[in-house]
Coordinates of C-alpha atoms and ligand atoms in Angstrom, one line a residue:
M26 CA -14.6 -9.8 13.0
G27 CA -14.9 -6.7 10.8
D28 CA -15.6 -6.7 7.1
Y29 CA -13.4 -8.7 4.8
L30 CA -13.2 -7.2 1.3
R31 CA -11.4 -8.8 -1.7
P32 CA -12.0 -6.7 -4.8
R33 CA -10.9 -7.8 -8.3
G34 CA -10.2 -4.3 -9.5
L35 CA -8.1 -1.3 -8.4
E36 CA -10.9 1.2 -8.5
E37 CA -13.0 -0.9 -6.1
A38 CA -10.0 -1.2 -3.8
L39 CA -9.4 2.6 -3.8
Q40 CA -13.1 3.2 -3.1
A41 CA -12.8 0.8 -0.1
L42 CA -9.8 2.8 1.1
T43 CA -12.0 5.9 1.5
R44 CA -12.9 4.5 4.9
P45 CA -10.6 3.1 7.6
V46 CA -9.5 -0.4 6.5
T47 CA -6.3 -2.4 6.9
V48 CA -4.6 -3.6 3.7
L49 CA -3.8 -7.3 3.6
A50 CA -1.4 -8.8 1.0
G51 CA 0.4 -12.0 1.7
G52 CA -0.4 -11.7 5.4
T53 CA 3.1 -12.8 6.5
D54 CA 3.6 -9.7 8.6
F55 CA -0.1 -8.9 9.2
Y56 CA -1.0 -12.2 10.9
P57 CA 2.1 -12.6 13.1
A58 CA 1.4 -9.1 14.5
R59 CA -2.1 -10.3 15.6
V60 CA -1.3 -13.7 17.2
G61 CA -3.5 -14.5 20.2
R62 CA -6.2 -11.9 19.3
A63 CA -9.1 -11.7 16.9
V64 CA -8.9 -9.6 13.8
T65 CA -11.5 -7.1 14.5
E66 CA -10.7 -4.4 12.0
D67 CA -12.0 -4.2 8.5
V68 CA -9.6 -5.8 6.1
L69 CA -8.9 -5.1 2.4
D70 CA -7.3 -8.1 0.8
I71 CA -5.6 -6.9 -2.4
T72 CA -4.4 -10.3 -3.7
G73 CA -7.4 -10.6 -6.0
I74 CA -6.4 -7.6 -8.1
A75 CA -4.6 -9.1 -11.1
G76 CA -3.2 -5.8 -12.3
L77 CA -1.1 -5.4 -9.1
R78 CA 0.9 -8.6 -9.7
G79 CA 3.9 -9.3 -11.9
I80 CA 7.0 -7.7 -13.3
S81 CA 7.2 -6.0 -16.7
E82 CA 9.9 -4.1 -18.5
T83 CA 9.3 -0.6 -19.6
E84 CA 11.3 1.9 -21.6
A85 CA 12.6 3.5 -18.4
G86 CA 13.3 0.3 -16.5
W87 CA 11.1 -2.2 -14.7
H88 CA 7.7 -2.2 -13.1
L89 CA 7.3 -4.5 -10.1
G90 CA 3.6 -4.9 -9.2
A91 CA 2.9 -4.4 -5.5
T92 CA 1.6 -8.0 -4.9
T93 CA 4.5 -9.7 -6.7
S94 CA 5.7 -12.4 -4.4
W95 CA 9.3 -13.1 -3.5
S96 CA 9.0 -16.4 -5.4
E97 CA 7.7 -14.7 -8.5
L98 CA 10.6 -12.3 -8.3
I99 CA 13.2 -15.1 -8.0
E100 CA 11.7 -16.9 -11.0
A101 CA 11.4 -13.7 -13.2
P102 CA 13.9 -13.4 -16.1
L103 CA 15.7 -10.2 -15.0
P104 CA 19.2 -8.7 -15.8
P105 CA 22.2 -8.9 -13.4
V106 CA 21.3 -5.6 -11.8
F107 CA 18.5 -7.5 -10.0
D108 CA 20.9 -10.2 -8.6
G109 CA 21.0 -8.5 -5.2
L110 CA 17.3 -8.3 -4.9
K111 CA 16.9 -11.9 -6.0
Q112 CA 19.5 -13.0 -3.4
A113 CA 17.6 -11.0 -0.8
A114 CA 14.3 -12.7 -1.9
R115 CA 15.8 -16.1 -1.3
E116 CA 16.6 -15.1 2.3
V117 CA 13.1 -13.9 3.2
G118 CA 11.9 -16.7 5.5
G119 CA 11.4 -20.1 3.8
R120 CA 9.7 -21.1 0.6
Q121 CA 6.2 -20.8 2.0
I122 CA 6.9 -17.2 3.1
Q123 CA 8.4 -16.4 -0.2
N124 CA 5.3 -17.8 -2.0
S125 CA 3.0 -15.5 0.0
G126 CA 5.0 -12.5 1.1
T127 CA 5.0 -9.6 -1.3
I128 CA 7.5 -6.9 -2.2
A129 CA 5.2 -4.0 -1.2
G130 CA 4.2 -5.8 2.0
N131 CA 7.9 -5.8 3.0
I132 CA 8.4 -2.1 2.4
C133 CA 5.0 -1.0 3.9
N134 CA 5.7 -3.0 7.1
A135 CA 8.8 -0.8 7.3
S136 CA 10.8 -3.1 9.7
P137 CA 14.4 -2.0 10.1
A138 CA 15.3 -5.6 9.3
A139 CA 13.2 -5.8 6.1
D140 CA 15.6 -7.7 3.7
G141 CA 14.0 -6.2 0.6
V142 CA 14.8 -2.6 1.5
P143 CA 18.6 -2.3 1.0
P144 CA 18.6 -3.9 -2.4
L145 CA 15.6 -1.8 -3.5
L146 CA 17.5 1.3 -2.3
A147 CA 20.6 0.2 -4.2
L148 CA 18.3 -0.2 -7.3
D149 CA 17.1 3.5 -6.8
A150 CA 13.6 2.2 -6.7
E151 CA 10.6 4.5 -6.6
V152 CA 7.3 3.7 -4.9
E153 CA 4.0 4.4 -6.7
L154 CA 1.0 5.1 -4.6
A155 CA -2.6 5.4 -5.8
S156 CA -5.7 6.8 -4.2
R157 CA -9.1 8.1 -5.4
D158 CA -7.3 11.5 -5.8
G159 CA -4.7 10.2 -8.3
T160 CA -1.2 8.7 -8.1
R161 CA 2.2 9.9 -6.9
R162 CA 5.7 8.5 -7.1
L163 CA 8.5 9.0 -4.6
P164 CA 11.9 7.5 -4.0
L165 CA 11.9 4.6 -1.6
A166 CA 14.4 6.5 0.6
S167 CA 11.6 9.1 1.2
F168 CA 8.8 6.6 1.6
I169 CA 10.1 4.8 4.8
T170 CA 10.6 7.4 7.5
G171 CA 11.1 5.4 10.7
V172 CA 10.5 2.1 12.4
R173 CA 7.2 0.9 11.0
Q174 CA 6.5 4.4 9.6
T175 CA 5.9 5.4 6.0
V176 CA 4.5 8.5 4.3
R177 CA 1.6 6.4 3.0
R178 CA -1.6 8.4 3.6
P179 CA -4.9 7.0 4.6
G180 CA -6.7 6.2 1.3
E181 CA -3.5 5.3 -0.5
L182 CA -2.4 1.9 -1.7
V183 CA 1.2 1.1 -2.9
V184 CA 0.5 -0.2 -6.4
A185 CA 4.1 -0.7 -7.8
L186 CA 7.8 -0.2 -7.5
H187 CA 9.7 1.2 -10.4
V188 CA 13.4 0.4 -11.0
P189 CA 15.3 2.6 -13.4
R190 CA 17.5 1.1 -16.1
P191 CA 21.2 1.5 -15.2
R192 CA 23.3 3.6 -17.6
T193 CA 26.0 1.0 -18.1
G194 CA 26.5 -2.7 -17.4
A195 CA 25.6 -3.2 -13.7
R196 CA 26.4 -5.9 -11.2
S197 CA 24.7 -6.3 -7.9
A198 CA 24.7 -8.5 -4.8
F199 CA 23.2 -8.8 -1.3
L200 CA 24.5 -10.3 1.9
K201 CA 22.8 -10.9 5.2
L202 CA 24.2 -11.8 8.6
G203 CA 21.9 -13.6 11.0
A204 CA 22.4 -15.8 14.1
R205 CA 22.0 -18.8 11.8
R206 CA 22.2 -19.4 8.1
Y207 CA 18.4 -19.5 7.1
L208 CA 15.0 -18.4 8.5
V209 CA 16.5 -15.7 10.6
I210 CA 16.0 -12.0 11.2
S211 CA 18.9 -10.0 10.0
I212 CA 21.6 -8.6 12.4
A213 CA 22.9 -6.7 9.5
M214 CA 22.5 -6.8 5.7
A215 CA 23.8 -4.9 2.8
S216 CA 23.3 -4.6 -0.9
V217 CA 25.4 -3.0 -3.7
V218 CA 24.8 -2.1 -7.3
V219 CA 27.9 -1.2 -9.2
E220 CA 27.8 0.2 -12.8
V221 CA 31.0 -0.5 -14.7
A222 CA 32.4 1.2 -17.8
E223 CA 35.8 0.3 -19.3
G224 CA 36.9 -1.7 -16.3
K225 CA 36.2 1.1 -13.8
V226 CA 33.4 2.0 -11.5
A227 CA 31.1 4.5 -13.2
A228 CA 28.5 4.6 -10.4
A229 CA 27.8 2.8 -7.1
R230 CA 24.8 2.5 -5.0
I231 CA 25.2 0.9 -1.6
A232 CA 22.7 0.4 1.2
V233 CA 22.9 -1.2 4.7
G234 CA 19.9 -2.5 6.7
A235 CA 19.3 -3.3 10.4
C236 CA 22.0 -0.8 11.4
S237 CA 19.7 2.2 11.7
P238 CA 15.9 2.8 12.1
V239 CA 15.6 2.8 8.3
A240 CA 18.1 1.2 5.9
R241 CA 20.5 3.8 4.7
R242 CA 22.5 4.5 1.5
L243 CA 26.2 5.4 2.1
P244 CA 26.8 8.3 -0.3
D245 CA 30.4 9.0 0.8
L246 CA 31.4 5.4 0.1
E247 CA 29.5 5.5 -3.2
R248 CA 31.5 8.6 -4.3
A249 CA 34.8 7.1 -3.1
L250 CA 34.4 4.1 -5.4
I251 CA 33.8 6.1 -8.6
G252 CA 36.7 5.8 -11.0
A253 CA 38.2 2.8 -9.0
A254 CA 39.4 -0.2 -10.9
F255 CA 36.6 -2.8 -10.9
D256 CA 38.8 -5.6 -9.4
A257 CA 39.3 -7.7 -6.3
Q258 CA 40.8 -4.8 -4.4
L259 CA 37.6 -2.7 -4.6
G260 CA 36.6 -3.5 -1.1
D261 CA 39.9 -2.1 0.2
R262 CA 38.6 1.4 -0.5
I263 CA 36.0 1.1 2.3
E264 CA 36.9 3.1 5.4
P265 CA 35.0 2.9 8.7
V266 CA 34.2 6.7 8.3
H267 CA 32.1 5.8 5.2
L268 CA 29.6 4.0 7.6
A269 CA 28.9 7.3 9.5
P270 CA 25.2 7.5 8.4
L271 CA 24.5 4.2 10.3
S272 CA 23.4 4.3 13.9
P273 CA 23.2 0.6 15.1
I274 CA 21.6 -0.3 18.4
D275 CA 22.3 -3.0 21.0
D276 CA 19.5 -5.5 21.1
I277 CA 18.9 -9.2 21.7
R278 CA 20.4 -10.1 18.3
G279 CA 23.7 -8.2 18.6
S280 CA 25.5 -5.2 20.1
A281 CA 25.8 -1.9 18.3
A282 CA 29.6 -2.4 17.9
Y283 CA 29.1 -5.9 16.5
R284 CA 26.6 -4.6 14.0
G285 CA 29.0 -1.8 12.9
D286 CA 31.8 -4.4 12.4
A287 CA 29.5 -6.8 10.6
A288 CA 28.3 -4.1 8.2
L289 CA 32.0 -3.3 7.3
V290 CA 32.8 -6.9 6.7
L291 CA 29.6 -7.5 4.7
L292 CA 30.4 -4.5 2.5
R293 CA 34.0 -5.7 1.8
R294 CA 32.7 -9.2 1.0
L295 CA 30.0 -7.7 -1.3
L296 CA 32.4 -5.6 -3.3
A297 CA 34.7 -8.7 -3.6
K298 CA 31.7 -10.7 -4.7
V299 CA 30.5 -8.3 -7.4
S300 CA 34.0 -7.7 -8.8
A301 CA 35.0 -11.4 -8.9
Ligands
FAD402 C1 8.3 -17.0 9.4 C2 8.5 -15.7 8.8 C3 9.8 -15.4 8.4 C4 10.1 -14.1 7.8 N1 11.3 -13.9 7.4 C5 11.6 -12.7 6.9 C6 12.9 -12.4 6.4 O1 13.8 -13.2 6.5 N2 13.2 -11.2 5.9 C7 12.2 -10.2 5.8 O2 12.5 -9.1 5.3 N3 10.9 -10.5 6.2 C8 10.6 -11.7 6.7 N4 9.3 -11.9 7.1 C9 8.3 -10.9 7.0 C10 7.4 -10.9 5.8 O3 7.4 -12.2 5.2 C11 7.9 -9.9 4.7 O4 8.1 -8.6 5.2 C12 6.9 -9.9 3.5 O5 7.5 -9.4 2.3 C13 5.6 -9.1 3.9 O6 4.7 -9.2 2.7 P1 3.2 -9.5 2.9 O7 2.6 -9.5 1.5 O8 3.0 -10.8 3.6 O9 2.7 -8.4 3.8 P2 1.4 -8.3 4.7 O10 1.6 -9.0 6.0 O11 0.2 -8.6 3.9 O12 1.4 -6.7 5.0 C14 2.4 -6.1 5.7 C15 2.0 -4.6 6.0 O13 2.0 -3.9 4.8 C16 0.7 -3.3 4.5 N5 0.6 -3.5 3.1 C17 0.8 -4.6 2.3 N6 0.7 -4.4 1.0 C18 0.4 -3.1 0.9 C19 0.2 -2.2 -0.2 N7 0.3 -2.7 -1.5 N8 -0.1 -0.9 0.0 C20 -0.2 -0.4 1.3 N9 0.0 -1.2 2.4 C21 0.3 -2.5 2.2 C22 -0.2 -4.1 5.4 O14 -1.3 -3.3 5.8 C23 0.6 -4.5 6.6 O15 0.7 -3.3 7.5 C24 9.0 -13.2 7.7 C25 7.7 -13.5 8.1 C26 7.5 -14.7 8.7 C27 6.1 -15.1 9.2

């Protein structure tokens, strides 16, 4: 067993990150990846740093601390633009996983099936990274670059996600398809945020997960919805061509063709759901 570090302050954690050390938050991805073998690397447990936990409102939007758990997110008083992220949080494993698993852990693990990623993309979330050299912020879409790959540098810690305030009243929703209803890895999932003004779509942000190495926004579909009446027919505007950015694969959970069909159905249902 290597060193186990559990600092109480961010500075101490960033100092620890100046040497090779693996970050540990809720451990719900970390430990399953090490079943049957001893943990030999040095570990930096960040759950003792109070400043990394919790959700607060800022002038520009909302600050989601890195170690905020899915349960804390579900219980937080947040406006309807967060409904999609909360619906995703309720689908991350069972209650025990939601109590331990963190928002930043989900994005740093960078699984194509990470349920938090599509709703955070639809929220236009930015990732804040800190190191001994300072901090930087970048869009979530630029942070995850491939299967289990992010642009996090050695020495950096994800400290928060930032969600901007929508310009107008916004609705959002998330839907996931798995082989059974609960406790399941997604075959496909999608999330939408629709900003509405005077009964029409003023802006839309739509993301699909588990249908490409990294969850993807669908910019052509987002543009096609602008100006449309915000009613039950909204989903009729979706054309298969809008899903062109996706590149689903065949695997044990579903074929590429099935995933593509599922994504289309999920999106139509989502738009019906938000406009209901
Ligand atoms: C039974 C079970 C069911 C699950 N079901 C789902 C599901 O339905 N949907 C889903 O999306 N996920 C699911 N998961 C995966 C997991 O629960 C989530 O991805 C969770 O959000 C991970 O958070 P964590 O805090 O536990 O991460 P950890 O396991 O602590 O860390 C995950 C990775 O991120 C890194 N990391 C963590 N925090 C930071 C940080 N702040 N800065 C830099 N690097 C960091 C770690 O080094 C590690 O590589 C499931 C897991 C289990 C065991």
